[in-house]
Amino acid sequence: MRTIAAIDIGTNTILMTIAKINPNYNMEFEIIEDVHSIARLGEGLGRSGFISLDSIERAEIILRDYKLLLYKHHVEKVVAVATSAMREARNGLEITKAFSKIINGE
């Protein structure tokens, strides 16, 4: 069994699912964590073109909490994706790098 995680960094929420999978047996899996938190990354984005500092701070707190769950469950692989707010924001690339450092433990 392997333990993997998926993180969806959305415009309003950050979702994470952690699952144990058996790649040798028809990709059988068991979800062991399924969490969601509200970061509101898109708050004010339409007006300013930037993800706000408040939104970034909320997301960083959430991702640090998620990182603790990744350690707790000895997750071997994490896949994270970000939706439109991160792609549209003028500071999206900078934020993506900061979030990646949190998730990857750099």
mmCIF file of N, CA, C and O in Angstrom:
data_model
loop_
_atom_site.group_PDB
_atom_site.id
_atom_site.type_symbol
_atom_site.label_atom_id
_atom_site.label_comp_id
_atom_site.label_asym_id
_atom_site.label_seq_id
_atom_site.Cartn_x
_atom_site.Cartn_y
_atom_site.Cartn_z
ATOM 1 N N MET A 1 0.847 -1.187 0.000
ATOM 2 C CA MET A 1 0.000 0.000 0.000
ATOM 3 C C MET A 1 0.885 1.240 0.000
ATOM 4 O O MET A 1 1.878 1.301 0.716
ATOM 5 N N ARG A 2 0.489 2.227 -0.787
ATOM 6 C CA ARG A 2 1.155 3.531 -0.821
ATOM 7 C C ARG A 2 0.179 4.577 -0.318
ATOM 8 O O ARG A 2 -1.021 4.441 -0.487
ATOM 9 N N THR A 3 0.704 5.634 0.259
ATOM 10 C CA THR A 3 -0.142 6.722 0.720
ATOM 11 C C THR A 3 0.151 7.946 -0.136
ATOM 12 O O THR A 3 1.302 8.364 -0.260
ATOM 13 N N ILE A 4 -0.912 8.475 -0.744
ATOM 14 C CA ILE A 4 -0.771 9.624 -1.635
ATOM 15 C C ILE A 4 -1.771 10.710 -1.221
ATOM 16 O O ILE A 4 -2.717 10.448 -0.483
ATOM 17 N N ALA A 5 -1.530 11.925 -1.711
ATOM 18 C CA ALA A 5 -2.433 13.035 -1.398
ATOM 19 C C ALA A 5 -2.642 13.896 -2.633
ATOM 20 O O ALA A 5 -1.750 14.028 -3.480
ATOM 21 N N ALA A 6 -3.817 14.497 -2.693
ATOM 22 C CA ALA A 6 -4.144 15.468 -3.733
ATOM 23 C C ALA A 6 -4.636 16.734 -3.046
ATOM 24 O O ALA A 6 -5.455 16.669 -2.129
ATOM 25 N N ILE A 7 -4.096 17.872 -3.490
ATOM 26 C CA ILE A 7 -4.495 19.165 -2.941
ATOM 27 C C ILE A 7 -5.014 20.017 -4.083
ATOM 28 O O ILE A 7 -4.357 20.166 -5.111
ATOM 29 N N ASP A 8 -6.201 20.586 -3.898
ATOM 30 C CA ASP A 8 -6.829 21.462 -4.879
ATOM 31 C C ASP A 8 -6.895 22.862 -4.274
ATOM 32 O O ASP A 8 -7.651 23.104 -3.333
ATOM 33 N N ILE A 9 -6.076 23.769 -4.814
ATOM 34 C CA ILE A 9 -6.044 25.145 -4.328
ATOM 35 C C ILE A 9 -6.980 25.946 -5.217
ATOM 36 O O ILE A 9 -6.632 26.319 -6.343
ATOM 37 N N GLY A 10 -8.176 26.176 -4.721
ATOM 38 C CA GLY A 10 -9.208 26.823 -5.507
ATOM 39 C C GLY A 10 -9.354 28.303 -5.200
ATOM 40 O O GLY A 10 -8.659 28.857 -4.347
ATOM 41 N N THR A 11 -10.273 28.932 -5.873
ATOM 42 C CA THR A 11 -10.532 30.356 -5.703
ATOM 43 C C THR A 11 -11.047 30.661 -4.300
ATOM 44 O O THR A 11 -10.710 31.693 -3.725
ATOM 45 N N ASN A 12 -11.841 29.766 -3.739
ATOM 46 C CA ASN A 12 -12.400 29.970 -2.393
ATOM 47 C C ASN A 12 -11.917 28.961 -1.374
ATOM 48 O O ASN A 12 -11.718 29.300 -0.217
ATOM 49 N N THR A 13 -11.749 27.716 -1.783
ATOM 50 C CA THR A 13 -11.404 26.667 -0.833
ATOM 51 C C THR A 13 -10.083 25.999 -1.195
ATOM 52 O O THR A 13 -9.627 26.064 -2.335
ATOM 53 N N ILE A 14 -9.501 25.358 -0.187
ATOM 54 C CA ILE A 14 -8.358 24.482 -0.413
ATOM 55 C C ILE A 14 -8.773 23.114 0.106
ATOM 56 O O ILE A 14 -9.118 22.964 1.282
ATOM 57 N N LEU A 15 -8.779 22.150 -0.782
ATOM 58 C CA LEU A 15 -9.232 20.798 -0.478
ATOM 59 C C LEU A 15 -8.038 19.856 -0.457
ATOM 60 O O LEU A 15 -7.092 20.038 -1.233
ATOM 61 N N MET A 16 -8.089 18.850 0.392
ATOM 62 C CA MET A 16 -7.049 17.827 0.378
ATOM 63 C C MET A 16 -7.665 16.478 0.696
ATOM 64 O O MET A 16 -8.463 16.343 1.631
ATOM 65 N N THR A 17 -7.263 15.492 -0.093
ATOM 66 C CA THR A 17 -7.648 14.107 0.147
ATOM 67 C C THR A 17 -6.377 13.288 0.255
ATOM 68 O O THR A 17 -5.487 13.406 -0.585
ATOM 69 N N ILE A 18 -6.298 12.473 1.284
ATOM 70 C CA ILE A 18 -5.195 11.539 1.462
ATOM 71 C C ILE A 18 -5.788 10.142 1.373
ATOM 72 O O ILE A 18 -6.810 9.857 1.988
ATOM 73 N N ALA A 19 -5.121 9.287 0.604
ATOM 74 C CA ALA A 19 -5.631 7.931 0.412
ATOM 75 C C ALA A 19 -4.497 6.918 0.419
ATOM 76 O O ALA A 19 -3.371 7.223 0.025
ATOM 77 N N LYS A 20 -4.822 5.733 0.888
ATOM 78 C CA LYS A 20 -3.927 4.589 0.754
ATOM 79 C C LYS A 20 -4.376 3.847 -0.499
ATOM 80 O O LYS A 20 -5.566 3.579 -0.668
ATOM 81 N N ILE A 21 -3.415 3.564 -1.377
ATOM 82 C CA ILE A 21 -3.757 2.859 -2.613
ATOM 83 C C ILE A 21 -2.959 1.567 -2.706
ATOM 84 O O ILE A 21 -1.861 1.454 -2.166
ATOM 85 N N ASN A 22 -3.537 0.616 -3.392
ATOM 86 C CA ASN A 22 -2.862 -0.632 -3.691
ATOM 87 C C ASN A 22 -2.718 -0.712 -5.207
ATOM 88 O O ASN A 22 -3.634 -1.155 -5.895
ATOM 89 N N PRO A 23 -1.584 -0.276 -5.752
ATOM 90 C CA PRO A 23 -1.415 -0.251 -7.203
ATOM 91 C C PRO A 23 -1.376 -1.640 -7.833
ATOM 92 O O PRO A 23 -1.579 -1.786 -9.030
ATOM 93 N N ASN A 24 -1.146 -2.660 -7.030
ATOM 94 C CA ASN A 24 -1.067 -4.024 -7.562
ATOM 95 C C ASN A 24 -2.415 -4.722 -7.606
ATOM 96 O O ASN A 24 -2.525 -5.822 -8.113
ATOM 97 N N TYR A 25 -3.425 -4.087 -7.028
ATOM 98 C CA TYR A 25 -4.725 -4.742 -6.981
ATOM 99 C C TYR A 25 -5.789 -3.796 -7.513
ATOM 100 O O TYR A 25 -6.567 -3.220 -6.763
ATOM 101 N N ASN A 26 -5.785 -3.618 -8.817
ATOM 102 C CA ASN A 26 -6.843 -2.856 -9.487
ATOM 103 C C ASN A 26 -6.978 -1.427 -8.942
ATOM 104 O O ASN A 26 -8.075 -0.888 -8.896
ATOM 105 N N MET A 27 -5.856 -0.857 -8.464
ATOM 106 C CA MET A 27 -5.853 0.510 -7.929
ATOM 107 C C MET A 27 -6.869 0.695 -6.803
ATOM 108 O O MET A 27 -7.468 1.754 -6.646
ATOM 109 N N GLU A 28 -7.065 -0.330 -6.019
ATOM 110 C CA GLU A 28 -7.945 -0.248 -4.854
ATOM 111 C C GLU A 28 -7.432 0.846 -3.919
ATOM 112 O O GLU A 28 -6.225 1.004 -3.737
ATOM 113 N N PHE A 29 -8.337 1.636 -3.327
ATOM 114 C CA PHE A 29 -7.897 2.696 -2.432
ATOM 115 C C PHE A 29 -8.867 2.873 -1.271
ATOM 116 O O PHE A 29 -10.014 2.474 -1.323
ATOM 117 N N GLU A 30 -8.318 3.513 -0.223
ATOM 118 C CA GLU A 30 -9.101 3.847 0.961
ATOM 119 C C GLU A 30 -8.781 5.291 1.330
ATOM 120 O O GLU A 30 -7.615 5.643 1.543
ATOM 121 N N ILE A 31 -9.781 6.138 1.395
ATOM 122 C CA ILE A 31 -9.568 7.532 1.785
ATOM 123 C C ILE A 31 -9.396 7.581 3.299
ATOM 124 O O ILE A 31 -10.239 7.085 4.044
ATOM 125 N N ILE A 32 -8.286 8.198 3.744
ATOM 126 C CA ILE A 32 -8.025 8.272 5.183
ATOM 127 C C ILE A 32 -8.153 9.697 5.725
ATOM 128 O O ILE A 32 -8.267 9.890 6.926
ATOM 129 N N GLU A 33 -8.120 10.696 4.852
ATOM 130 C CA GLU A 33 -8.386 12.096 5.237
ATOM 131 C C GLU A 33 -9.054 12.773 4.055
ATOM 132 O O GLU A 33 -8.657 12.565 2.907
ATOM 133 N N ASP A 34 -10.038 13.593 4.331
ATOM 134 C CA ASP A 34 -10.711 14.384 3.306
ATOM 135 C C ASP A 34 -11.080 15.702 3.974
ATOM 136 O O ASP A 34 -12.043 15.752 4.736
ATOM 137 N N VAL A 35 -10.281 16.736 3.733
ATOM 138 C CA VAL A 35 -10.453 17.989 4.455
ATOM 139 C C VAL A 35 -10.656 19.159 3.487
ATOM 140 O O VAL A 35 -10.220 19.114 2.338
ATOM 141 N N HIS A 36 -11.324 20.160 3.986
ATOM 142 C CA HIS A 36 -11.513 21.381 3.197
ATOM 143 C C HIS A 36 -11.477 22.586 4.128
ATOM 144 O O HIS A 36 -11.892 22.506 5.288
ATOM 145 N N SER A 37 -10.920 23.664 3.608
ATOM 146 C CA SER A 37 -10.818 24.904 4.372
ATOM 147 C C SER A 37 -11.040 26.075 3.430
ATOM 148 O O SER A 37 -10.774 25.982 2.222
ATOM 149 N N ILE A 38 -11.503 27.174 3.972
ATOM 150 C CA ILE A 38 -11.809 28.345 3.159
ATOM 151 C C ILE A 38 -10.670 29.359 3.274
ATOM 152 O O ILE A 38 -10.383 29.853 4.364
ATOM 153 N N ALA A 39 -10.040 29.647 2.132
ATOM 154 C CA ALA A 39 -8.954 30.635 2.084
ATOM 155 C C ALA A 39 -9.390 31.915 1.369
ATOM 156 O O ALA A 39 -8.804 32.962 1.582
ATOM 157 N N ARG A 40 -10.382 31.823 0.515
ATOM 158 C CA ARG A 40 -10.886 32.974 -0.267
ATOM 159 C C ARG A 40 -9.758 33.679 -1.032
ATOM 160 O O ARG A 40 -9.612 34.899 -0.974
ATOM 161 N N LEU A 41 -8.971 32.900 -1.779
ATOM 162 C CA LEU A 41 -7.885 33.491 -2.560
ATOM 163 C C LEU A 41 -8.397 34.485 -3.596
ATOM 164 O O LEU A 41 -7.694 35.432 -3.950
ATOM 165 N N GLY A 42 -9.598 34.307 -4.079
ATOM 166 C CA GLY A 42 -10.142 35.188 -5.098
ATOM 167 C C GLY A 42 -10.727 36.484 -4.566
ATOM 168 O O GLY A 42 -11.128 37.354 -5.349
ATOM 169 N N GLU A 43 -10.744 36.657 -3.261
ATOM 170 C CA GLU A 43 -11.328 37.849 -2.655
ATOM 171 C C GLU A 43 -10.595 39.110 -3.130
ATOM 172 O O GLU A 43 -9.405 39.275 -2.905
ATOM 173 N N GLY A 44 -11.304 39.978 -3.832
ATOM 174 C CA GLY A 44 -10.743 41.230 -4.330
ATOM 175 C C GLY A 44 -9.895 41.099 -5.577
ATOM 176 O O GLY A 44 -9.414 42.101 -6.113
ATOM 177 N N LEU A 45 -9.718 39.909 -6.072
ATOM 178 C CA LEU A 45 -8.873 39.683 -7.245
ATOM 179 C C LEU A 45 -9.386 40.413 -8.479
ATOM 180 O O LEU A 45 -8.599 41.005 -9.221
ATOM 181 N N GLY A 46 -10.683 40.419 -8.682
ATOM 182 C CA GLY A 46 -11.268 41.078 -9.846
ATOM 183 C C GLY A 46 -10.978 42.576 -9.896
ATOM 184 O O GLY A 46 -10.774 43.148 -10.964
ATOM 185 N N ARG A 47 -10.948 43.197 -8.740
ATOM 186 C CA ARG A 47 -10.684 44.646 -8.663
ATOM 187 C C ARG A 47 -9.203 44.979 -8.788
ATOM 188 O O ARG A 47 -8.815 45.907 -9.481
ATOM 189 N N SER A 48 -8.378 44.219 -8.082
ATOM 190 C CA SER A 48 -6.963 44.586 -7.978
ATOM 191 C C SER A 48 -6.052 43.851 -8.957
ATOM 192 O O SER A 48 -4.984 44.343 -9.288
ATOM 193 N N GLY A 49 -6.453 42.654 -9.355
ATOM 194 C CA GLY A 49 -5.583 41.833 -10.191
ATOM 195 C C GLY A 49 -4.566 41.035 -9.382
ATOM 196 O O GLY A 49 -3.753 40.309 -9.945
ATOM 197 N N PHE A 50 -4.610 41.187 -8.057
ATOM 198 C CA PHE A 50 -3.659 40.514 -7.174
ATOM 199 C C PHE A 50 -4.397 39.711 -6.104
ATOM 200 O O PHE A 50 -5.463 40.114 -5.653
ATOM 201 N N ILE A 51 -3.775 38.623 -5.674
ATOM 202 C CA ILE A 51 -4.266 37.902 -4.509
ATOM 203 C C ILE A 51 -3.764 38.688 -3.295
ATOM 204 O O ILE A 51 -2.583 39.012 -3.203
ATOM 205 N N SER A 52 -4.667 39.001 -2.391
ATOM 206 C CA SER A 52 -4.345 39.871 -1.255
ATOM 207 C C SER A 52 -3.452 39.181 -0.228
ATOM 208 O O SER A 52 -3.421 37.947 -0.130
ATOM 209 N N LEU A 53 -2.766 39.987 0.555
ATOM 210 C CA LEU A 53 -1.915 39.464 1.627
ATOM 211 C C LEU A 53 -2.727 38.678 2.652
ATOM 212 O O LEU A 53 -2.277 37.646 3.155
ATOM 213 N N ASP A 54 -3.931 39.168 2.968
ATOM 214 C CA ASP A 54 -4.794 38.440 3.911
ATOM 215 C C ASP A 54 -5.133 37.051 3.385
ATOM 216 O O ASP A 54 -5.105 36.067 4.126
ATOM 217 N N SER A 55 -5.452 36.970 2.093
ATOM 218 C CA SER A 55 -5.783 35.680 1.482
ATOM 219 C C SER A 55 -4.585 34.744 1.476
ATOM 220 O O SER A 55 -4.710 33.551 1.749
ATOM 221 N N ILE A 56 -3.421 35.299 1.174
ATOM 222 C CA ILE A 56 -2.194 34.495 1.160
ATOM 223 C C ILE A 56 -1.922 33.940 2.559
ATOM 224 O O ILE A 56 -1.617 32.754 2.715
ATOM 225 N N GLU A 57 -2.058 34.784 3.574
ATOM 226 C CA GLU A 57 -1.826 34.340 4.954
ATOM 227 C C GLU A 57 -2.793 33.237 5.360
ATOM 228 O O GLU A 57 -2.389 32.260 6.000
ATOM 229 N N ARG A 58 -4.077 33.389 4.982
ATOM 230 C CA ARG A 58 -5.060 32.336 5.302
ATOM 231 C C ARG A 58 -4.650 31.023 4.634
ATOM 232 O O ARG A 58 -4.686 29.956 5.259
ATOM 233 N N ALA A 59 -4.266 31.100 3.373
ATOM 234 C CA ALA A 59 -3.884 29.893 2.634
ATOM 235 C C ALA A 59 -2.627 29.255 3.214
ATOM 236 O O ALA A 59 -2.542 28.024 3.313
ATOM 237 N N GLU A 60 -1.659 30.063 3.601
ATOM 238 C CA GLU A 60 -0.428 29.513 4.173
ATOM 239 C C GLU A 60 -0.702 28.782 5.483
ATOM 240 O O GLU A 60 -0.120 27.719 5.728
ATOM 241 N N ILE A 61 -1.576 29.317 6.304
ATOM 242 C CA ILE A 61 -1.947 28.641 7.555
ATOM 243 C C ILE A 61 -2.592 27.295 7.240
ATOM 244 O O ILE A 61 -2.264 26.269 7.852
ATOM 245 N N ILE A 62 -3.500 27.299 6.292
ATOM 246 C CA ILE A 62 -4.177 26.061 5.890
ATOM 247 C C ILE A 62 -3.161 25.042 5.387
ATOM 248 O O ILE A 62 -3.179 23.868 5.781
ATOM 249 N N LEU A 63 -2.268 25.465 4.504
ATOM 250 C CA LEU A 63 -1.298 24.535 3.925
ATOM 251 C C LEU A 63 -0.333 23.995 4.982
ATOM 252 O O LEU A 63 0.069 22.837 4.917
ATOM 253 N N ARG A 64 0.017 24.801 5.964
ATOM 254 C CA ARG A 64 0.871 24.292 7.054
ATOM 255 C C ARG A 64 0.124 23.225 7.867
ATOM 256 O O ARG A 64 0.711 22.217 8.273
ATOM 257 N N ASP A 65 -1.166 23.452 8.102
ATOM 258 C CA ASP A 65 -1.975 22.440 8.790
ATOM 259 C C ASP A 65 -2.054 21.157 7.953
ATOM 260 O O ASP A 65 -1.948 20.055 8.491
ATOM 261 N N TYR A 66 -2.238 21.318 6.644
ATOM 262 C CA TYR A 66 -2.294 20.153 5.763
ATOM 263 C C TYR A 66 -0.954 19.415 5.765
ATOM 264 O O TYR A 66 -0.915 18.186 5.713
ATOM 265 N N LYS A 67 0.135 20.171 5.811
ATOM 266 C CA LYS A 67 1.468 19.555 5.834
ATOM 267 C C LYS A 67 1.609 18.639 7.050
ATOM 268 O O LYS A 67 2.196 17.552 6.949
ATOM 269 N N LEU A 68 1.061 19.042 8.184
ATOM 270 C CA LEU A 68 1.099 18.193 9.375
ATOM 271 C C LEU A 68 0.372 16.867 9.135
ATOM 272 O O LEU A 68 0.825 15.805 9.583
ATOM 273 N N LEU A 69 -0.744 16.934 8.426
ATOM 274 C CA LEU A 69 -1.475 15.696 8.101
ATOM 275 C C LEU A 69 -0.676 14.826 7.133
ATOM 276 O O LEU A 69 -0.713 13.590 7.230
ATOM 277 N N LEU A 70 0.041 15.453 6.202
ATOM 278 C CA LEU A 70 0.881 14.684 5.276
ATOM 279 C C LEU A 70 1.946 13.904 6.049
ATOM 280 O O LEU A 70 2.190 12.733 5.772
ATOM 281 N N TYR A 71 2.576 14.565 7.030
ATOM 282 C CA TYR A 71 3.562 13.888 7.876
ATOM 283 C C TYR A 71 2.917 12.793 8.711
ATOM 284 O O TYR A 71 3.444 11.684 8.820
ATOM 285 N N LYS A 72 1.789 13.118 9.318
ATOM 286 C CA LYS A 72 1.099 12.164 10.192
ATOM 287 C C LYS A 72 0.815 10.848 9.475
ATOM 288 O O LYS A 72 0.953 9.770 10.051
ATOM 289 N N HIS A 73 0.420 10.951 8.212
ATOM 290 C CA HIS A 73 0.038 9.759 7.449
ATOM 291 C C HIS A 73 1.169 9.214 6.576
ATOM 292 O O HIS A 73 0.942 8.303 5.777
ATOM 293 N N HIS A 74 2.367 9.776 6.712
ATOM 294 C CA HIS A 74 3.536 9.308 5.952
ATOM 295 C C HIS A 74 3.256 9.279 4.449
ATOM 296 O O HIS A 74 3.515 8.276 3.776
ATOM 297 N N VAL A 75 2.730 10.385 3.953
ATOM 298 C CA VAL A 75 2.378 10.482 2.535
ATOM 299 C C VAL A 75 3.642 10.423 1.689
ATOM 300 O O VAL A 75 4.621 11.124 1.941
ATOM 301 N N GLU A 76 3.600 9.566 0.672
ATOM 302 C CA GLU A 76 4.746 9.374 -0.216
ATOM 303 C C GLU A 76 4.741 10.318 -1.407
ATOM 304 O O GLU A 76 5.802 10.669 -1.917
ATOM 305 N N LYS A 77 3.568 10.686 -1.872
ATOM 306 C CA LYS A 77 3.473 11.522 -3.060
ATOM 307 C C LYS A 77 2.326 12.502 -2.902
ATOM 308 O O LYS A 77 1.237 12.126 -2.472
ATOM 309 N N VAL A 78 2.579 13.764 -3.267
ATOM 310 C CA VAL A 78 1.556 14.809 -3.213
ATOM 311 C C VAL A 78 1.442 15.431 -4.596
ATOM 312 O O VAL A 78 2.450 15.785 -5.219
ATOM 313 N N VAL A 79 0.214 15.565 -5.056
ATOM 314 C CA VAL A 79 -0.059 16.293 -6.293
ATOM 315 C C VAL A 79 -0.950 17.471 -5.920
ATOM 316 O O VAL A 79 -1.984 17.290 -5.279
ATOM 317 N N ALA A 80 -0.503 18.667 -6.280
ATOM 318 C CA ALA A 80 -1.291 19.873 -5.983
ATOM 319 C C ALA A 80 -1.599 20.589 -7.290
ATOM 320 O O ALA A 80 -0.748 20.667 -8.191
ATOM 321 N N VAL A 81 -2.814 21.092 -7.377
ATOM 322 C CA VAL A 81 -3.234 21.878 -8.537
ATOM 323 C C VAL A 81 -3.873 23.170 -8.041
ATOM 324 O O VAL A 81 -4.398 23.228 -6.937
ATOM 325 N N ALA A 82 -3.781 24.191 -8.877
ATOM 326 C CA ALA A 82 -4.393 25.474 -8.538
ATOM 327 C C ALA A 82 -5.347 25.869 -9.660
ATOM 328 O O ALA A 82 -5.088 25.594 -10.832
ATOM 329 N N THR A 83 -6.424 26.512 -9.289
ATOM 330 C CA THR A 83 -7.442 26.885 -10.265
ATOM 331 C C THR A 83 -7.286 28.341 -10.687
ATOM 332 O O THR A 83 -6.244 28.954 -10.473
ATOM 333 N N SER A 84 -8.307 28.910 -11.252
ATOM 334 C CA SER A 84 -8.231 30.185 -11.966
ATOM 335 C C SER A 84 -7.660 31.358 -11.179
ATOM 336 O O SER A 84 -6.951 32.182 -11.741
ATOM 337 N N ALA A 85 -7.926 31.467 -9.905
ATOM 338 C CA ALA A 85 -7.422 32.616 -9.141
ATOM 339 C C ALA A 85 -5.901 32.700 -9.224
ATOM 340 O O ALA A 85 -5.340 33.785 -9.426
ATOM 341 N N MET A 86 -5.242 31.586 -9.090
ATOM 342 C CA MET A 86 -3.777 31.579 -9.143
ATOM 343 C C MET A 86 -3.276 31.877 -10.556
ATOM 344 O O MET A 86 -2.259 32.552 -10.710
ATOM 345 N N ARG A 87 -3.961 31.390 -11.563
ATOM 346 C CA ARG A 87 -3.533 31.631 -12.944
ATOM 347 C C ARG A 87 -3.778 33.072 -13.358
ATOM 348 O O ARG A 87 -3.008 33.639 -14.124
ATOM 349 N N GLU A 88 -4.843 33.675 -12.881
ATOM 350 C CA GLU A 88 -5.222 35.028 -13.300
ATOM 351 C C GLU A 88 -4.501 36.119 -12.515
ATOM 352 O O GLU A 88 -4.327 37.227 -13.022
ATOM 353 N N ALA A 89 -4.079 35.844 -11.308
ATOM 354 C CA ALA A 89 -3.471 36.858 -10.454
ATOM 355 C C ALA A 89 -2.098 37.265 -10.978
ATOM 356 O O ALA A 89 -1.307 36.424 -11.411
ATOM 357 N N ARG A 90 -1.811 38.545 -10.905
ATOM 358 C CA ARG A 90 -0.498 39.051 -11.324
ATOM 359 C C ARG A 90 0.610 38.512 -10.432
ATOM 360 O O ARG A 90 1.760 38.409 -10.864
ATOM 361 N N ASN A 91 0.280 38.187 -9.206
ATOM 362 C CA ASN A 91 1.264 37.630 -8.275
ATOM 363 C C ASN A 91 1.116 36.109 -8.120
ATOM 364 O O ASN A 91 1.660 35.519 -7.187
ATOM 365 N N GLY A 92 0.408 35.475 -9.038
ATOM 366 C CA GLY A 92 0.135 34.043 -8.943
ATOM 367 C C GLY A 92 1.378 33.167 -8.957
ATOM 368 O O GLY A 92 1.480 32.208 -8.192
ATOM 369 N N LEU A 93 2.345 33.475 -9.817
ATOM 370 C CA LEU A 93 3.559 32.660 -9.896
ATOM 371 C C LEU A 93 4.350 32.738 -8.596
ATOM 372 O O LEU A 93 4.814 31.722 -8.071
ATOM 373 N N GLU A 94 4.474 33.929 -8.054
ATOM 374 C CA GLU A 94 5.179 34.129 -6.784
ATOM 375 C C GLU A 94 4.501 33.336 -5.658
ATOM 376 O O GLU A 94 5.162 32.683 -4.847
ATOM 377 N N ILE A 95 3.190 33.384 -5.624
ATOM 378 C CA ILE A 95 2.434 32.677 -4.581
ATOM 379 C C ILE A 95 2.542 31.170 -4.774
ATOM 380 O O ILE A 95 2.687 30.419 -3.803
ATOM 381 N N THR A 96 2.493 30.725 -6.014
ATOM 382 C CA THR A 96 2.635 29.298 -6.307
ATOM 383 C C THR A 96 3.956 28.774 -5.759
ATOM 384 O O THR A 96 4.013 27.701 -5.148
ATOM 385 N N LYS A 97 5.019 29.531 -5.948
ATOM 386 C CA LYS A 97 6.331 29.119 -5.436
ATOM 387 C C LYS A 97 6.325 29.048 -3.911
ATOM 388 O O LYS A 97 6.864 28.111 -3.321
ATOM 389 N N ALA A 98 5.718 30.040 -3.253
ATOM 390 C CA ALA A 98 5.661 30.055 -1.787
ATOM 391 C C ALA A 98 4.844 28.874 -1.266
ATOM 392 O O ALA A 98 5.252 28.210 -0.297
ATOM 393 N N PHE A 99 3.707 28.598 -1.890
ATOM 394 C CA PHE A 99 2.870 27.471 -1.466
ATOM 395 C C PHE A 99 3.598 26.145 -1.688
ATOM 396 O O PHE A 99 3.505 25.240 -0.864
ATOM 397 N N SER A 100 4.312 26.041 -2.791
ATOM 398 C CA SER A 100 5.063 24.818 -3.085
ATOM 399 C C SER A 100 6.121 24.556 -2.016
ATOM 400 O O SER A 100 6.327 23.411 -1.609
ATOM 401 N N LYS A 101 6.775 25.613 -1.550
ATOM 402 C CA LYS A 101 7.775 25.450 -0.489
ATOM 403 C C LYS A 101 7.132 24.913 0.787
ATOM 404 O O LYS A 101 7.729 24.074 1.481
ATOM 405 N N ILE A 102 5.936 25.367 1.091
ATOM 406 C CA ILE A 102 5.245 24.861 2.285
ATOM 407 C C ILE A 102 4.914 23.387 2.115
ATOM 408 O O ILE A 102 5.209 22.565 2.985
ATOM 409 N N ILE A 103 4.327 23.035 0.994
ATOM 410 C CA ILE A 103 3.896 21.658 0.758
ATOM 411 C C ILE A 103 5.083 20.706 0.671
ATOM 412 O O ILE A 103 5.045 19.602 1.197
ATOM 413 N N ASN A 104 6.145 21.147 0.013
ATOM 414 C CA ASN A 104 7.307 20.283 -0.197
ATOM 415 C C ASN A 104 8.318 20.354 0.935
ATOM 416 O O ASN A 104 9.341 19.682 0.882
ATOM 417 N N GLY A 105 8.055 21.198 1.932
ATOM 418 C CA GLY A 105 8.921 21.263 3.093
ATOM 419 C C GLY A 105 10.255 21.935 2.861
ATOM 420 O O GLY A 105 11.215 21.669 3.573
ATOM 421 N N GLU A 106 10.328 22.793 1.886
ATOM 422 C CA GLU A 106 11.600 23.486 1.595
ATOM 423 C C GLU A 106 11.797 24.658 2.516
ATOM 424 O O GLU A 106 10.924 25.225 3.062
#
